[in-house]
PDB file of C-alpha atoms in Angstrom:
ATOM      1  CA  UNK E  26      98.478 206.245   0.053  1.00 95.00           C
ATOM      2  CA  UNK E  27     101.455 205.758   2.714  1.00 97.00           C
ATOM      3  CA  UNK E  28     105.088 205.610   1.183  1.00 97.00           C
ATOM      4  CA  UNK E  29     108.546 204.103   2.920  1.00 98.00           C
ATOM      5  CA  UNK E  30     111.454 203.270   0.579  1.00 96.00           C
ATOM      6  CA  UNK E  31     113.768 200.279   0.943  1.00 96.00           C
ATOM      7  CA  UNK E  32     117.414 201.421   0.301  1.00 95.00           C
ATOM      8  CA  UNK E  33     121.038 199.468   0.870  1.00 95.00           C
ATOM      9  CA  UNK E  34     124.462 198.950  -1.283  1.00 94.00           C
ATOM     10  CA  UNK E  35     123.927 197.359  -4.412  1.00 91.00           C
ATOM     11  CA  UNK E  36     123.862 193.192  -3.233  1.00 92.00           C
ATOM     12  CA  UNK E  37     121.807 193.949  -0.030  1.00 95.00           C
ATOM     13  CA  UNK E  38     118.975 192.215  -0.968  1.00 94.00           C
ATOM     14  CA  UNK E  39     116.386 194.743  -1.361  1.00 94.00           C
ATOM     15  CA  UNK E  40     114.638 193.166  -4.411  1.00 93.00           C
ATOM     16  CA  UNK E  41     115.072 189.485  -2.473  1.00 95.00           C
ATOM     17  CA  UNK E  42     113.303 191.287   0.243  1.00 96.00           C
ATOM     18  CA  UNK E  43     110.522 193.396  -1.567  1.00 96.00           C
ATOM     19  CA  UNK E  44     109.518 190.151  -3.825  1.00 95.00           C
ATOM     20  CA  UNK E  45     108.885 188.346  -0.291  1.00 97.00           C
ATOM     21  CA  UNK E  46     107.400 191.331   0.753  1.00 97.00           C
ATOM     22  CA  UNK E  47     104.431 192.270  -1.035  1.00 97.00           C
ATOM     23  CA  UNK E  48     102.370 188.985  -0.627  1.00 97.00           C
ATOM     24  CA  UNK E  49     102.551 189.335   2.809  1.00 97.00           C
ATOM     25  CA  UNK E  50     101.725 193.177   2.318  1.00 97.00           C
ATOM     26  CA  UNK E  51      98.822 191.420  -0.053  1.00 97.00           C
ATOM     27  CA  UNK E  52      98.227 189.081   1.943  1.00 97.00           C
ATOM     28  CA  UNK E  53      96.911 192.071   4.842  1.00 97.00           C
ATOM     29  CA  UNK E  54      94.774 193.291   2.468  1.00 97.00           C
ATOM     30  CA  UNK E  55      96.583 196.005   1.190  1.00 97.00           C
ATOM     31  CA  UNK E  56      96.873 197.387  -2.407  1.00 96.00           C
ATOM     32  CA  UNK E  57     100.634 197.534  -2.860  1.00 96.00           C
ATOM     33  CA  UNK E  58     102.450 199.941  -5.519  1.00 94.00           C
ATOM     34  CA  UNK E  59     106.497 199.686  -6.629  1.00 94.00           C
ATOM     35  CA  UNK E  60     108.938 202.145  -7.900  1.00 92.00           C
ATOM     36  CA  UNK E  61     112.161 201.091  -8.559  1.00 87.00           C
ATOM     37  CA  UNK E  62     115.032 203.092  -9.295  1.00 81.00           C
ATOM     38  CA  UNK E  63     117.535 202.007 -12.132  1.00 73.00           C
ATOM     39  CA  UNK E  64     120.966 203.345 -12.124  1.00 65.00           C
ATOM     40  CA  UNK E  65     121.381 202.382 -16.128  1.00 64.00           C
ATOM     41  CA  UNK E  66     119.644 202.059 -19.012  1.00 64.00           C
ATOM     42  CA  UNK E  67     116.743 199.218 -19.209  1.00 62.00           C
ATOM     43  CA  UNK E  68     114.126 198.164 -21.516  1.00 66.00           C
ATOM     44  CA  UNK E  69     110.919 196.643 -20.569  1.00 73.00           C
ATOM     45  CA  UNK E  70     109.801 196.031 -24.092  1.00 75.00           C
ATOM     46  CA  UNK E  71     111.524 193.264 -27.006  1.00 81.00           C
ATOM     47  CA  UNK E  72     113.044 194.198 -30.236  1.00 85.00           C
ATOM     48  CA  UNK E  73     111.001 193.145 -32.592  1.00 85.00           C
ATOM     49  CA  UNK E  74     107.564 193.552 -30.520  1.00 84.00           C
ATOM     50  CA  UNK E  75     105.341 196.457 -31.585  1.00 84.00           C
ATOM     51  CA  UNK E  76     106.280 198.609 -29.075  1.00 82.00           C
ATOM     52  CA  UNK E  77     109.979 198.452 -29.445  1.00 83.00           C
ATOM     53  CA  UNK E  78     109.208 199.162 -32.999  1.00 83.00           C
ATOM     54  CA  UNK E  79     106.848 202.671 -32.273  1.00 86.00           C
ATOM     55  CA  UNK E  80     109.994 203.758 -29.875  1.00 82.00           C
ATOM     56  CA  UNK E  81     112.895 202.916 -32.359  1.00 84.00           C
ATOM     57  CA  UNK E  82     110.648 204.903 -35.190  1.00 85.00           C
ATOM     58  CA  UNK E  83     110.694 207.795 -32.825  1.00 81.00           C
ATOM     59  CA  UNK E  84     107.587 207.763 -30.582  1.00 82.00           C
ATOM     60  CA  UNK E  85     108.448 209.908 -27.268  1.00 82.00           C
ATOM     61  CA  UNK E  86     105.492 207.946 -25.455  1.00 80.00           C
ATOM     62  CA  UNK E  87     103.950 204.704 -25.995  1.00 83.00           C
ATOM     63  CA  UNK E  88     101.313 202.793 -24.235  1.00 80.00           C
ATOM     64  CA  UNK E  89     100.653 198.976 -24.513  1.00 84.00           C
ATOM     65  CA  UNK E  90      97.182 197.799 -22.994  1.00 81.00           C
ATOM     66  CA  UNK E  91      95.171 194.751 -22.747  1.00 81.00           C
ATOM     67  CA  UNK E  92      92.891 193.202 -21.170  1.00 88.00           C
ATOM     68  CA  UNK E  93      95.582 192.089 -17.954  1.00 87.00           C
ATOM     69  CA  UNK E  94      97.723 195.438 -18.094  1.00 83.00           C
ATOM     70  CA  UNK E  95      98.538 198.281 -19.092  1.00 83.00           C
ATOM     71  CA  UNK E  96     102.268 200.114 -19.396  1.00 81.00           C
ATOM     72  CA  UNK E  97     103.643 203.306 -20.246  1.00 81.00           C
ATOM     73  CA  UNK E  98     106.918 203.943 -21.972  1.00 78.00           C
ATOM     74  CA  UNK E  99     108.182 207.520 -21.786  1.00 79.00           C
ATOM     75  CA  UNK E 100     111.261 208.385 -23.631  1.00 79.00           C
ATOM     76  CA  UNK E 101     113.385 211.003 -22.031  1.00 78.00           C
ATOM     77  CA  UNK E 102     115.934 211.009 -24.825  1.00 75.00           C
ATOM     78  CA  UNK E 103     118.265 213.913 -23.464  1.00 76.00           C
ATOM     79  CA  UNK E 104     116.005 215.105 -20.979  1.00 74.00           C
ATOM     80  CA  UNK E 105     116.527 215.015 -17.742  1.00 82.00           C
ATOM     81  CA  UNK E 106     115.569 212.288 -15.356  1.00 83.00           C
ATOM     82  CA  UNK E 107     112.060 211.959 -13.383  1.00 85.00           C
ATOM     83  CA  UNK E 108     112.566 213.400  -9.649  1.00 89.00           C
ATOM     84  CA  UNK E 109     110.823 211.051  -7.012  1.00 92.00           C
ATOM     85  CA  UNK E 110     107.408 213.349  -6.624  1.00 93.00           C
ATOM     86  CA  UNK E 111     106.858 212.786  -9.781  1.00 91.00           C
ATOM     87  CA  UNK E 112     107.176 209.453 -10.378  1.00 91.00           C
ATOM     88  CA  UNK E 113     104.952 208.826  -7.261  1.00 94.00           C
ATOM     89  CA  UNK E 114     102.652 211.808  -8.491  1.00 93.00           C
ATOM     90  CA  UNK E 115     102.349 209.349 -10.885  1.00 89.00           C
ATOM     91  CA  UNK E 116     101.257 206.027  -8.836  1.00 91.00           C
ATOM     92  CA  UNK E 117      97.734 204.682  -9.344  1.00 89.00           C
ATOM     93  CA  UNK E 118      95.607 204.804  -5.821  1.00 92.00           C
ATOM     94  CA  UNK E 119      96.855 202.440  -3.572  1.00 95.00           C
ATOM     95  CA  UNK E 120      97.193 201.627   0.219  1.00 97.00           C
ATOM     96  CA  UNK E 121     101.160 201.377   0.029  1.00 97.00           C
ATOM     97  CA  UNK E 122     104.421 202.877  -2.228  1.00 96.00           C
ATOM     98  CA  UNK E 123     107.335 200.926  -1.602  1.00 96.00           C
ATOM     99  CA  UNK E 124     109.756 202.723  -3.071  1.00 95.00           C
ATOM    100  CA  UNK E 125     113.386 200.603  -3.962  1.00 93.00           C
ATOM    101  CA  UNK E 126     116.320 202.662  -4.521  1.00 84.00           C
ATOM    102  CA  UNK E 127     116.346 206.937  -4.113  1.00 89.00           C
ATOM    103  CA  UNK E 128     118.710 205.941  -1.223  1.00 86.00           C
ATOM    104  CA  UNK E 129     119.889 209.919  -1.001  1.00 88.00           C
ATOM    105  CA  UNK E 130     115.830 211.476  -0.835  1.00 92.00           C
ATOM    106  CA  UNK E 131     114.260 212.465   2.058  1.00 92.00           C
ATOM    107  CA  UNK E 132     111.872 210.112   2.200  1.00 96.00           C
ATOM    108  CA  UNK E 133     111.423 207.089   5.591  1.00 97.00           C
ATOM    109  CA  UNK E 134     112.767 204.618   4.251  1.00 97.00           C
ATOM    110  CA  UNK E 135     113.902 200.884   5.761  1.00 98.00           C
ATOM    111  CA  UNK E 136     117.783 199.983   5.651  1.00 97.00           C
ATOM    112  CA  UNK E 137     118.503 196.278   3.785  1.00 97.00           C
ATOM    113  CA  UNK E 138     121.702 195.312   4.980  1.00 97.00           C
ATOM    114  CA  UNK E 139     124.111 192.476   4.587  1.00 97.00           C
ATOM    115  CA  UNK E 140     126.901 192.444   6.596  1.00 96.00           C
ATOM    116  CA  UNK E 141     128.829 190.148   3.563  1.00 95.00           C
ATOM    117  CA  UNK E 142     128.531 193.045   0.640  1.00 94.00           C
ATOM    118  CA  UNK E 143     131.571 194.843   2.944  1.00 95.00           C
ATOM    119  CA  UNK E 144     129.958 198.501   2.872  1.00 96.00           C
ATOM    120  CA  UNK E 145     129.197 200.588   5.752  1.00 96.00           C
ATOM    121  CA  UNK E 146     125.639 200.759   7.133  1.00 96.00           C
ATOM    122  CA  UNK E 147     123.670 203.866   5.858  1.00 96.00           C
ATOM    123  CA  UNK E 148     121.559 204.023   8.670  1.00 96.00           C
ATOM    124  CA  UNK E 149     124.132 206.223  11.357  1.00 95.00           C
ATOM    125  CA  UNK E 150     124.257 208.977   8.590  1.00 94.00           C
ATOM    126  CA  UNK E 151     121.051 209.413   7.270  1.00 94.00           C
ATOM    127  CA  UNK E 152     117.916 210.735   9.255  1.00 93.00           C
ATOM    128  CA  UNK E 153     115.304 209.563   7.144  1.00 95.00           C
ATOM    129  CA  UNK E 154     115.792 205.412   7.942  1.00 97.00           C
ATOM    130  CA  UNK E 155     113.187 205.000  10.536  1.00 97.00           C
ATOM    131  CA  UNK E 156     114.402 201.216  10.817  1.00 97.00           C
ATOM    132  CA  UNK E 157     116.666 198.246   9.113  1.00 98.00           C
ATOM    133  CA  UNK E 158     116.350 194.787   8.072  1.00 98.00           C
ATOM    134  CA  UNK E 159     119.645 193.570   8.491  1.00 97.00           C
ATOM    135  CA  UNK E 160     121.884 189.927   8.887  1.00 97.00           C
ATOM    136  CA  UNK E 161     123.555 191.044  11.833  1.00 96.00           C
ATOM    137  CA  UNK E 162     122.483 192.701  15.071  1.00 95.00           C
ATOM    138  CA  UNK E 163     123.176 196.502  15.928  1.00 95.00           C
ATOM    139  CA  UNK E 164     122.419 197.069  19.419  1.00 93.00           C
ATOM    140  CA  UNK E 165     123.730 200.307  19.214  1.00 93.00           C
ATOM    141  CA  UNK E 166     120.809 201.799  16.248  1.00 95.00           C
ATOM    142  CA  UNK E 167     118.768 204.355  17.813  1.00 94.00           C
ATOM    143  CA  UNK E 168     115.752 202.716  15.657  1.00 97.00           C
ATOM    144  CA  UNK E 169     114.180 199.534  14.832  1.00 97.00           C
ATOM    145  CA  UNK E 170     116.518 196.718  13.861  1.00 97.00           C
ATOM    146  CA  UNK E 171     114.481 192.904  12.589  1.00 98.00           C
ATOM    147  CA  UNK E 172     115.916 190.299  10.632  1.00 97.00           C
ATOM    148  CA  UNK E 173     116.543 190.314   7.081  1.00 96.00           C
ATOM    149  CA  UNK E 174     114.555 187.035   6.659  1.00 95.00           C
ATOM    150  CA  UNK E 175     111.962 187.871   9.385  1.00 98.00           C
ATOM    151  CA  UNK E 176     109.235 188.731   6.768  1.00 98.00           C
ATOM    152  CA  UNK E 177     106.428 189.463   9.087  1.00 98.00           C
ATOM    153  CA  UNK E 178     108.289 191.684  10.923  1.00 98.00           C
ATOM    154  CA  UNK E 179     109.713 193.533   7.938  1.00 98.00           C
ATOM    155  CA  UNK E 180     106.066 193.963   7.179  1.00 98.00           C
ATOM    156  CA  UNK E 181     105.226 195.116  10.794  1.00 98.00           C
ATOM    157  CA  UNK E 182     107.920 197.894   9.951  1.00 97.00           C
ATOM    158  CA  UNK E 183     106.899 198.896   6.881  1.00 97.00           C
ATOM    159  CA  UNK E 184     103.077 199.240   7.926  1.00 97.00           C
ATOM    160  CA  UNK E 185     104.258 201.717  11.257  1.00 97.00           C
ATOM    161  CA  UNK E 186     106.995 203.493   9.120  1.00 97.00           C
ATOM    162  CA  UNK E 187     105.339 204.574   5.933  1.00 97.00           C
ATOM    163  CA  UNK E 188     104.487 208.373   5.716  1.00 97.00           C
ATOM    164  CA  UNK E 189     101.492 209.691   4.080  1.00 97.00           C
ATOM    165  CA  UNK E 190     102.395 210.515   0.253  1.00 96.00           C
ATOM    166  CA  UNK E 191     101.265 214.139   0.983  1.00 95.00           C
ATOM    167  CA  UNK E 192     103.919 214.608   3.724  1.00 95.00           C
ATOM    168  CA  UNK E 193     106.807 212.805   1.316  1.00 95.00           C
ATOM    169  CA  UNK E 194     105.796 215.184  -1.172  1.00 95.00           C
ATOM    170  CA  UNK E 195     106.099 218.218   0.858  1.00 94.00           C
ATOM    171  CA  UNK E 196     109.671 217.131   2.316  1.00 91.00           C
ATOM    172  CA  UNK E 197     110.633 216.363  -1.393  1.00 91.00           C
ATOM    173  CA  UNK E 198     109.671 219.438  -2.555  1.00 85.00           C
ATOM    174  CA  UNK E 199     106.853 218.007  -4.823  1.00 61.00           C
ATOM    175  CA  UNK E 200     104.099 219.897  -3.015  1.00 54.00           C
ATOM    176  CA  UNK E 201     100.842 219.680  -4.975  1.00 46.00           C
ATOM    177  CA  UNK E 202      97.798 216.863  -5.621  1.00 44.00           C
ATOM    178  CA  UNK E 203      99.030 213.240  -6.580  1.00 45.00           C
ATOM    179  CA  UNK E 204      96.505 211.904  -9.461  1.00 40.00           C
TER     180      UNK E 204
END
């Protein structure tokens, strides 16, 4: 399993870009994996569905399967949130971890800008972005600069950018077997 992030200001477009992204990640024959990173609370289940019910009774863990999927709802209450290694420690096998948000690890990761959202580029101050997909040109970027709508060459990126996962581990200080 290889991982590269996609980071940018809130608005960039990373979501736009990573939902065009993976069928033509898919579409190379590659098993493709997500982790997003929410800066707020968020629910993936319904009140008034089963699971929304075990977790409102109390359950610190719940897991809804069926025949087409399976998720797993872990309830930190007033723990303390999941570090990157281990939320990719816990990734099923795959060819590919894009990871969306974590802007500030030390993972490679692949800038989303848009020149409209008004925030500096992240790219001049942080090591790790090996390359950006951005709506305006920066000749002056000592790395790889495509088109925030050039798709294929987003993927191209992406594919030559992505680290092995036990490499991102060891720079993140999550040394140790992924499962």
């Amino acid at each position: 399993m290889c991982v590269i992030g996609l980071a940018g200001w809130s608005g960039a477009g990373k979501t736009t870009l990573l939902t065009k992204l993976i069928p033509v990640l898919r579409a190379r024959g590659l098993r493709v994996a997500t982790l997003k990173h929410a800066h707020h609370g968020f629910d993936v289940d319904q009140p008034g569905k089963d699971s929304h019910r075990h977790r409102a009774a109390g359950a610190g863990e719940v897991i809804v399967s069926s025949a087409a999927r399976w998720v797993q709802i872990h309830e930190v209450g007033d723990g303390r949130e999941a570090t990157l290694p281990e939320l990719l420690r816990r990734l099923s096998p795959c060819d590919i971890a894009v990871v969306e948000g974590f802007k500030r690890e030390a993972h490679p990761k692949l800038e989303v800008f848009r020149a409209e959202n008004g925030r500096p580029p992240l790219h001049p101050q942080d090591l790790r972005i090996v390359a950006v997909a951005s709506d305006v040109p920066f000749p002056e970027a000592a790395i790889p600069v495509v088109g925030l709508d050039d798709v294929e060459a987003v993927a191209d990126l992406v594919m030559a950018c992505a680290e092995p996962l036990a490499e991102v581990l060891g720079r993140l200080g999550g040394d140790g077997p992924a499962h």
